[in-house]
XYZ file of C-alpha atoms in Angstrom:
562
model
C -12.552 -5.246 100.824
C -10.428 -5.854 97.721
C -12.319 -5.318 94.473
C -11.796 -7.445 91.372
C -8.854 -6.417 89.244
C -9.167 -5.254 85.647
C -10.083 -7.999 83.157
C -6.741 -8.154 81.393
C -4.808 -8.437 84.651
C -7.232 -11.039 85.994
C -6.833 -13.259 82.924
C -3.072 -12.959 83.158
C -3.044 -13.855 86.866
C -5.326 -16.828 86.277
C -3.098 -18.197 83.532
C -0.039 -17.794 85.747
C -1.772 -19.474 88.665
C -2.863 -22.414 86.499
C 0.647 -22.815 85.130
C 2.247 -22.541 88.568
C -0.099 -24.989 90.245
C 0.864 -27.804 87.902
C 4.116 -28.308 89.834
C 4.567 -29.865 93.264
C 4.942 -27.515 96.241
C 8.611 -28.246 96.744
C 9.516 -29.179 93.192
C 11.138 -27.076 90.511
C 10.609 -26.075 86.918
C 14.170 -24.772 86.818
C 15.379 -27.729 84.783
C 12.795 -26.911 82.120
C 13.494 -23.168 82.097
C 16.754 -21.574 83.195
C 16.240 -17.831 82.594
C 19.905 -17.063 83.238
C 20.937 -19.166 80.220
C 19.956 -16.610 77.563
C 19.171 -13.305 79.289
C 21.387 -10.716 80.961
C 20.264 -9.544 84.399
C 20.865 -6.817 86.944
C 19.810 -7.837 90.427
C 18.243 -6.651 93.652
C 20.343 -9.169 95.567
C 19.630 -8.401 99.225
C 17.053 -6.766 101.490
C 18.391 -3.212 101.155
C 19.627 -3.624 97.535
C 23.170 -3.224 98.857
C 24.548 -4.325 102.218
C 24.555 -0.658 103.270
C 20.729 -0.759 103.047
C 20.499 2.405 100.918
C 17.689 0.903 98.778
C 19.008 3.040 95.900
C 19.365 1.278 92.542
C 21.586 2.590 89.706
C 18.927 1.837 87.083
C 17.826 4.437 84.535
C 15.118 2.774 82.462
C 12.112 4.303 84.242
C 12.186 8.102 84.262
C 9.952 11.075 85.001
C 9.353 11.350 81.248
C 8.129 7.759 80.738
C 6.650 6.899 84.138
C 3.108 7.165 82.785
C 3.896 4.329 80.369
C 4.452 1.926 83.270
C 1.792 -0.755 83.808
C 1.166 -4.261 85.106
C 3.177 -7.050 83.490
C 1.850 -9.772 85.772
C 0.332 -10.234 89.193
C -0.572 -13.303 91.240
C -2.874 -13.800 94.201
C -0.719 -16.097 96.326
C -3.709 -17.795 97.914
C -4.632 -19.144 94.482
C -1.298 -20.956 94.530
C -1.776 -22.270 98.062
C -4.895 -21.758 100.144
C -2.832 -21.911 103.362
C -0.946 -18.671 102.621
C -1.640 -16.381 105.584
C -2.891 -12.799 105.567
C -0.747 -9.748 106.310
C 2.124 -10.106 103.829
C 5.225 -7.996 104.570
C 7.761 -9.595 102.222
C 10.571 -7.531 100.657
C 11.399 -9.144 97.282
C 14.936 -10.233 96.472
C 15.826 -10.705 92.778
C 18.815 -12.745 91.623
C 19.492 -13.589 87.941
C 15.960 -12.733 86.933
C 14.304 -14.833 89.659
C 12.140 -13.136 92.297
C 12.185 -14.731 95.755
C 9.452 -13.816 98.219
C 8.107 -15.210 101.465
C 4.610 -15.149 102.882
C 3.239 -14.880 106.372
C 3.436 -18.433 107.640
C 6.894 -18.997 106.102
C 6.096 -20.197 102.604
C 8.623 -19.246 99.914
C 7.965 -18.682 96.202
C 10.430 -18.314 93.324
C 9.084 -16.703 90.132
C 10.649 -15.955 86.769
C 10.630 -12.185 87.068
C 9.836 -11.161 83.516
C 7.016 -13.666 82.951
C 5.599 -14.662 86.349
C 6.209 -18.345 85.771
C 6.468 -20.161 89.092
C 9.836 -21.894 89.355
C 9.332 -23.459 92.775
C 7.334 -23.196 95.976
C 8.426 -24.214 99.468
C 5.800 -24.930 102.114
C 6.781 -25.978 105.648
C 5.559 -29.426 106.505
C 3.216 -30.043 109.407
C 6.058 -31.111 111.685
C 8.089 -27.978 110.960
C 5.073 -25.674 111.331
C 3.556 -27.241 114.451
C 4.655 -24.388 116.751
C 4.077 -21.447 114.391
C 0.710 -20.507 115.860
C 2.157 -20.287 119.371
C 3.989 -17.071 118.461
C 0.793 -15.021 118.027
C 2.289 -13.465 114.888
C 2.887 -14.907 111.423
C 4.616 -12.159 109.400
C 7.881 -12.708 107.521
C 9.912 -10.060 105.685
C 11.961 -12.050 103.218
C 14.996 -14.141 102.369
C 18.707 -13.929 101.766
C 20.459 -15.655 98.853
C 24.031 -16.962 98.877
C 26.164 -20.023 98.084
C 23.404 -21.467 95.911
C 20.910 -21.391 98.761
C 17.932 -19.345 99.897
C 17.849 -18.637 103.634
C 14.811 -17.840 105.769
C 14.022 -17.500 109.478
C 10.828 -19.169 110.639
C 8.358 -17.726 113.088
C 9.313 -20.350 115.700
C 13.041 -19.541 115.581
C 14.446 -21.941 112.992
C 17.017 -21.133 110.306
C 16.125 -22.774 106.993
C 18.355 -23.262 103.939
C 16.685 -24.140 100.619
C 18.287 -25.081 97.320
C 18.236 -21.935 95.178
C 17.321 -23.811 91.984
C 14.788 -26.306 93.295
C 13.440 -24.999 96.607
C 14.194 -28.328 98.252
C 15.217 -28.235 101.917
C 19.000 -28.394 102.329
C 19.235 -27.842 106.063
C 17.393 -26.426 109.035
C 18.430 -25.779 112.618
C 16.728 -24.486 115.734
C 18.315 -21.323 117.103
C 17.712 -22.785 120.571
C 20.249 -25.509 119.759
C 23.008 -22.882 119.946
C 21.390 -20.104 122.042
C 19.617 -21.513 125.060
C 16.023 -20.462 125.625
C 15.236 -19.018 122.178
C 11.764 -20.549 121.904
C 8.240 -19.277 121.303
C 7.351 -20.461 124.791
C 9.872 -17.921 126.116
C 8.484 -15.112 123.952
C 10.975 -15.278 121.068
C 10.003 -15.349 117.407
C 11.599 -14.397 114.073
C 10.074 -12.135 111.430
C 13.231 -10.534 110.077
C 15.447 -11.167 107.042
C 18.795 -12.921 107.562
C 21.702 -11.185 105.831
C 24.379 -13.150 103.948
C 27.946 -11.800 103.903
C 31.310 -13.509 103.413
C 30.051 -16.979 104.187
C 27.999 -16.003 107.211
C 24.333 -15.374 107.966
C 23.557 -12.557 110.399
C 20.304 -12.648 112.327
C 18.509 -10.552 114.903
C 15.784 -11.463 117.377
C 12.114 -10.534 117.629
C 9.917 -10.460 120.730
C 11.212 -7.492 122.723
C 7.739 -6.592 123.951
C 7.472 -10.113 125.350
C 10.401 -9.347 127.605
C 12.953 -11.575 125.861
C 16.697 -10.955 126.023
C 17.625 -9.495 122.636
C 20.628 -10.549 120.597
C 22.393 -10.556 117.229
C 24.238 -13.672 116.126
C 26.120 -15.142 113.169
C 25.915 -18.574 111.554
C 28.005 -20.236 108.869
C 26.000 -20.415 105.666
C 27.638 -23.721 104.774
C 26.198 -25.762 107.665
C 24.253 -23.290 109.895
C 26.617 -23.708 112.837
C 27.538 -20.646 114.943
C 30.175 -18.369 113.413
C 30.830 -16.323 116.579
C 31.978 -17.562 119.974
C 28.783 -16.096 121.494
C 25.863 -13.884 120.478
C 26.034 -10.150 120.999
C 23.493 -9.641 123.776
C 21.726 -6.272 123.771
C 20.711 -6.434 127.460
C 22.327 -8.059 130.497
C 21.174 -11.408 131.900
C 18.055 -11.372 134.042
C 18.949 -10.368 137.596
C 22.211 -8.638 136.679
C 23.339 -5.007 136.172
C 20.310 -2.759 135.511
C 18.056 -5.827 135.692
C 19.297 -6.726 139.176
C 15.938 -5.977 140.816
C 13.661 -6.978 137.950
C 11.616 -10.158 137.612
C 11.854 -9.876 133.847
C 14.257 -10.006 130.932
C 15.153 -6.632 129.461
C 13.863 -6.625 125.865
C 16.193 -5.060 123.293
C 15.022 -7.014 120.239
C 16.792 -6.512 116.911
C 13.740 -6.461 114.684
C 15.231 -5.725 111.272
C 18.218 -6.620 109.094
C 21.738 -5.501 109.856
C 23.797 -3.186 107.622
C 27.373 -4.105 106.725
C 30.191 -1.859 105.504
C 32.065 -3.953 102.949
C 35.100 -1.634 103.195
C 35.606 -2.165 106.940
C 33.573 -5.309 107.770
C 31.801 -3.304 110.476
C 28.206 -4.361 111.029
C 25.526 -1.983 112.313
C 22.133 -2.853 113.773
C 19.250 -1.092 115.490
C 17.960 -2.242 118.883
C 14.408 -2.078 120.207
C 12.885 -0.884 123.462
C 13.627 -2.147 126.969
C 11.011 -4.220 128.779
C 8.625 -3.759 130.492
C 7.508 -1.192 127.939
C 5.908 1.665 129.883
C 7.226 0.912 133.386
C 10.830 1.678 134.250
C 11.050 1.612 138.053
C 12.770 -1.747 138.241
C 15.126 -1.194 135.284
C 16.921 1.995 136.442
C 19.384 4.028 134.421
C 19.857 4.413 130.682
C 19.242 0.699 129.844
C 22.003 0.263 127.224
C 21.976 -0.988 124.443
C 18.218 -0.566 124.041
C 16.889 2.098 121.627
C 20.383 2.247 120.135
C 22.391 1.748 116.984
C 25.294 -0.603 117.667
C 28.465 -1.245 115.626
C 30.339 -4.557 115.928
C 33.039 -6.450 114.061
C 31.100 -8.699 111.692
C 33.777 -11.410 111.928
C 33.695 -11.702 115.734
C 30.676 -9.832 117.101
C 32.913 -7.645 119.274
C 31.613 -4.169 120.150
C 33.088 -1.159 118.327
C 30.652 1.572 119.394
C 27.059 2.182 120.383
C 24.847 5.269 120.347
C 21.590 5.479 122.277
C 18.633 7.397 120.864
C 16.302 7.302 123.886
C 17.644 6.862 127.409
C 15.473 4.835 129.822
C 12.659 4.540 127.307
C 9.114 4.518 128.748
C 7.225 4.780 125.428
C 8.167 1.745 123.280
C 10.445 3.904 121.114
C 12.488 1.192 119.440
C 15.218 1.911 117.000
C 13.232 -0.431 114.766
C 14.191 0.271 111.147
C 17.501 -0.949 109.736
C 20.380 1.559 109.742
C 21.812 2.843 106.457
C 25.513 3.417 105.732
C 26.033 6.462 103.522
C 28.985 7.953 101.692
C 27.483 11.418 101.911
C 28.308 15.099 101.951
C 28.134 16.550 105.467
C 28.829 20.223 106.134
C 30.333 20.453 102.662
C 32.744 17.540 103.108
C 32.661 13.852 102.211
C 31.955 11.669 105.234
C 30.837 8.107 105.813
C 27.910 8.138 108.207
C 25.359 5.734 109.666
C 21.792 7.040 109.860
C 18.564 5.763 111.435
C 15.092 7.078 112.175
C 13.466 5.928 115.404
C 9.948 5.260 116.541
C 10.506 8.368 118.686
C 9.943 10.506 115.563
C 13.592 11.622 115.444
C 16.398 10.965 112.961
C 20.112 10.611 113.733
C 23.421 10.449 111.898
C 26.727 9.256 113.366
C 30.263 8.984 112.047
C 30.518 5.401 110.807
C 33.983 4.770 112.258
C 33.693 6.438 115.665
C 30.008 6.772 116.480
C 30.406 10.512 117.059
C 27.121 12.341 116.630
C 26.729 14.150 113.306
C 23.004 15.041 113.448
C 21.265 14.631 116.779
C 17.606 13.680 116.898
C 16.173 15.721 114.027
C 12.358 15.615 114.484
C 10.143 14.402 111.633
C 6.932 13.728 113.615
C 4.885 15.314 116.388
C 6.620 14.695 119.728
C 4.779 14.895 123.058
C 5.415 12.016 125.430
C 4.546 12.476 129.101
C 5.439 9.602 131.423
C 2.808 6.842 131.248
C 0.466 6.377 134.206
C -1.831 3.504 135.239
C -4.777 5.630 134.074
C -3.187 6.237 130.672
C -1.770 9.258 128.831
C -1.913 10.291 125.165
C 1.566 9.995 123.683
C 3.001 11.244 120.344
C 4.366 9.278 118.523
C 2.383 6.188 119.455
C 3.625 2.612 119.585
C 3.784 2.409 115.775
C 6.191 5.362 115.561
C 7.587 7.684 114.230
C 9.347 5.352 111.857
C 8.521 1.718 112.412
C 10.191 -1.137 110.482
C 9.674 0.581 107.103
C 13.081 1.382 105.553
C 14.401 4.749 104.409
C 16.177 5.330 101.104
C 19.128 7.571 100.199
C 19.553 9.470 96.939
C 23.216 10.412 96.342
C 22.370 12.982 93.633
C 20.399 15.210 96.012
C 22.093 13.947 99.196
C 18.584 13.433 100.610
C 17.387 10.733 102.967
C 13.669 9.973 102.634
C 11.944 8.837 105.839
C 8.620 6.928 105.913
C 6.654 8.252 108.886
C 3.532 7.536 110.932
C 1.388 10.116 112.712
C -0.801 8.243 115.176
C -0.662 8.652 118.972
C -1.360 5.984 121.589
C -2.894 5.894 125.044
C -0.144 4.266 127.120
C -0.875 2.717 130.516
C 1.842 1.697 132.922
C 1.568 -0.924 135.645
C 1.352 0.094 139.297
C 4.034 -2.377 140.401
C 5.732 -5.645 139.424
C 2.883 -7.740 140.835
C 0.634 -6.915 137.860
C 1.236 -10.233 136.116
C -1.306 -11.661 133.682
C -0.383 -15.328 133.541
C 1.927 -15.663 130.533
C 5.462 -14.688 129.547
C 6.678 -11.221 128.766
C 6.295 -7.511 129.329
C 2.642 -7.507 128.305
C 2.102 -10.068 131.059
C 3.540 -7.513 133.460
C 0.592 -5.187 132.904
C 1.731 -2.362 130.634
C -1.083 -1.819 128.171
C -2.644 0.392 125.494
C -5.920 2.244 125.816
C -8.276 3.124 122.968
C -6.965 6.062 120.918
C -9.718 8.727 120.643
C -11.874 8.120 117.571
C -11.492 11.684 116.313
C -7.728 11.196 115.823
C -7.220 10.000 112.256
C -3.890 8.306 111.482
C -1.889 9.327 108.448
C 1.620 9.024 107.080
C 4.480 11.233 105.934
C 7.463 11.151 103.614
C 10.144 13.481 104.963
C 13.245 14.540 103.024
C 16.301 15.473 105.090
C 19.418 16.978 103.526
C 22.344 15.030 104.981
C 24.622 17.997 104.283
C 22.728 20.344 106.604
C 20.658 18.022 108.776
C 17.591 20.082 107.909
C 14.193 19.024 106.641
C 13.720 19.915 102.968
C 10.049 18.978 102.694
C 7.444 16.709 104.207
C 4.588 15.147 102.224
C 1.450 13.871 103.904
C 0.113 10.466 102.834
C -3.458 9.338 103.406
C -2.463 6.251 105.373
C 0.378 5.383 107.695
C 3.676 4.612 105.929
C 4.178 0.934 106.719
C 6.209 -0.270 103.732
C 9.149 2.037 103.065
C 10.891 3.457 99.996
C 13.204 2.549 97.136
C 14.898 5.113 94.855
C 16.501 5.059 91.406
C 19.247 6.905 89.540
C 16.622 8.840 87.579
C 15.652 10.874 90.657
C 12.512 8.914 91.497
C 11.442 7.323 94.780
C 8.775 4.614 94.885
C 6.558 3.607 97.791
C 3.282 1.803 98.411
C 0.285 2.648 100.569
C -2.162 0.682 102.663
C -4.954 0.940 100.083
C -2.811 -0.767 97.433
C -1.531 2.301 95.611
C 2.060 2.473 94.392
C 3.570 5.931 93.847
C 6.559 7.483 92.106
C 7.818 10.752 93.558
C 10.343 13.264 92.238
C 12.993 13.215 94.954
C 14.238 16.767 94.478
C 10.842 18.475 94.603
C 8.789 15.946 96.541
C 6.093 16.011 93.865
C 4.209 12.767 93.245
C 4.427 12.133 89.489
C 2.592 8.821 89.165
C 0.076 6.837 91.173
C -1.151 3.394 90.200
C -3.895 1.537 92.008
C -2.769 -2.066 92.143
C -5.177 -4.964 92.464
C -4.136 -5.452 96.081
C -4.236 -3.720 99.424
C -2.027 -3.183 102.450
C 1.342 -2.651 100.772
C 3.591 -3.096 103.791
C 6.967 -3.637 102.141
C 9.074 -1.492 99.825
C 9.423 -2.279 96.101
C 12.439 -3.827 94.393
C 13.770 -3.250 90.869
C 15.563 -5.554 88.481
C 16.639 -5.583 84.834
C 16.116 -8.487 82.437
C 17.516 -8.226 78.926
C 17.857 -4.457 79.227
C 14.310 -3.844 80.490
C 13.686 -2.426 83.956
C 10.988 -3.998 86.134
C 9.361 -2.952 89.411
C 8.101 -5.603 91.850
C 6.424 -5.523 95.246
C 4.131 -7.557 97.447
C 0.807 -6.579 98.976
C -0.913 -8.098 101.987
C -4.398 -7.856 103.405
C -6.738 -10.796 102.929
C -5.469 -11.512 99.394
C -1.653 -11.465 99.541
C -0.205 -10.807 96.087
C 2.969 -10.189 94.140
C 2.990 -7.552 91.386
C 5.455 -6.804 88.569
C 5.345 -3.565 86.539
C 7.296 -2.263 83.548
C 7.040 0.184 80.673
C 4.476 -1.130 78.220
C 2.507 -3.055 80.849
C -1.271 -2.977 81.261
C -2.290 0.518 82.435
C -5.752 -0.544 83.557
C -5.950 0.271 87.244
C -7.709 -1.738 89.917
C -10.152 -0.655 92.598
C -8.944 0.778 95.897
C -8.151 -1.871 98.474
C -8.978 -1.910 102.167
C -6.473 0.288 104.008
C -6.516 -1.682 107.236
C -4.637 0.234 109.937
C -5.096 -2.537 112.471
C -3.144 -5.689 113.198
C -1.474 -7.252 110.170
C -0.177 -10.305 111.990
C -3.283 -12.377 112.653
C -3.081 -15.908 111.330
C -6.009 -16.441 108.970
């Protein structure tokens, strides 16, 4: 359970909540207070900080020398602002001109003045919009994109929503199914990912691979939410064709997390999930491209440039789940632009960004032992959580290190005996592939692994008490920040791997990486926490150093609607 926060922080949160609740859900205080009018800002403008997804900020205000002076500036329990906010928050904050934009599970959106915590606006889907949310069986959302004066979000039931950036009022919404036939919750599709804005377009992926959907990436015009490509890029063939010729099911291949875009070349890169059915491959023969792959396409047209598969004919649910990063790195002593990604397989790859040629091939960062699943069940390392799940890596150009958030937790995987093992609803789980109970004496934990991009070798690996579900963000002062499932936030020296600072927040289940921003020359750290009391936290030098009590490090499902 989450304990009460320290008195000072509690009073501050209460005052903020009281102030915020005086405004209507979809109304704005922006007319009363425009923070951009008098203050200079440096932003965290998109999911990965930059479109390359490096999550490395060039800010130098928080250092190893002053990290112990960092404390809480403000924090808010989101359920005090709206009792209908769902559990299991996984939102990655975006900060533009001093305003923090976050989502909640259940597709609410909040805009806060970053330095003070004042609520600027709050969007809550109406009953008509939200009527199908519960059908998805999952309620998580990972954040927004900001562009052209609008805030964009994908809803759990496959809608694209555009909100006015200043007021939070609805500008437009469309159903993805209006342009891509069959993209409905009834067919196993849902959306938890962050749309990415670039050059007038929004780029989206597709969730639901384990439900046996047909995965895709697509582009929409930010101006009116109409399709920007002639057709989606489909990650698997149509049902009944090619390697699905003898299958009753669609092939999976979801694109769970945001794309990366090279602004120099307009090439877009994305990671593709596992084929379906998960642990049974008899009726999907061959390599099953483009599943478990990183794919490069022309962002203007969606046309294929190259693809690289991590796991051929996957039988273990080894998605390439986390977003790729584009790095201008040193490799074998020479400058080279590469694309890197760590898979749920517990391996890490690097490819030449232009050609897709392998640079580093499947460097292990987790225990790997995966026999073929059987109907009786086998113990498999990594388990279905990875490896590296959706949690993003970060890249530090000073050391040339990539830091990988890892999970060490095996699974008992059970295959079906044949294609007749249907359960009565859509998807691969309906087909009969299933998980057994992991032995109780196996205790899950996490890792942070540093890999030198120059050599492809592991520099160090730190063990964390709980699985790494949130990911990392680094700064120009040689620090990397990450949260843990019990609500702790940590700062680590990137070069040595030594943890320099740990702060117990008044939340639990940190399942998203922090963001940084600067307001009037002062650097701030912000992140969300989930659990049963979803919160947003903002830290800075000079903040309240009173720490909270350890939260509940729930390793179970974070997607239940409560």
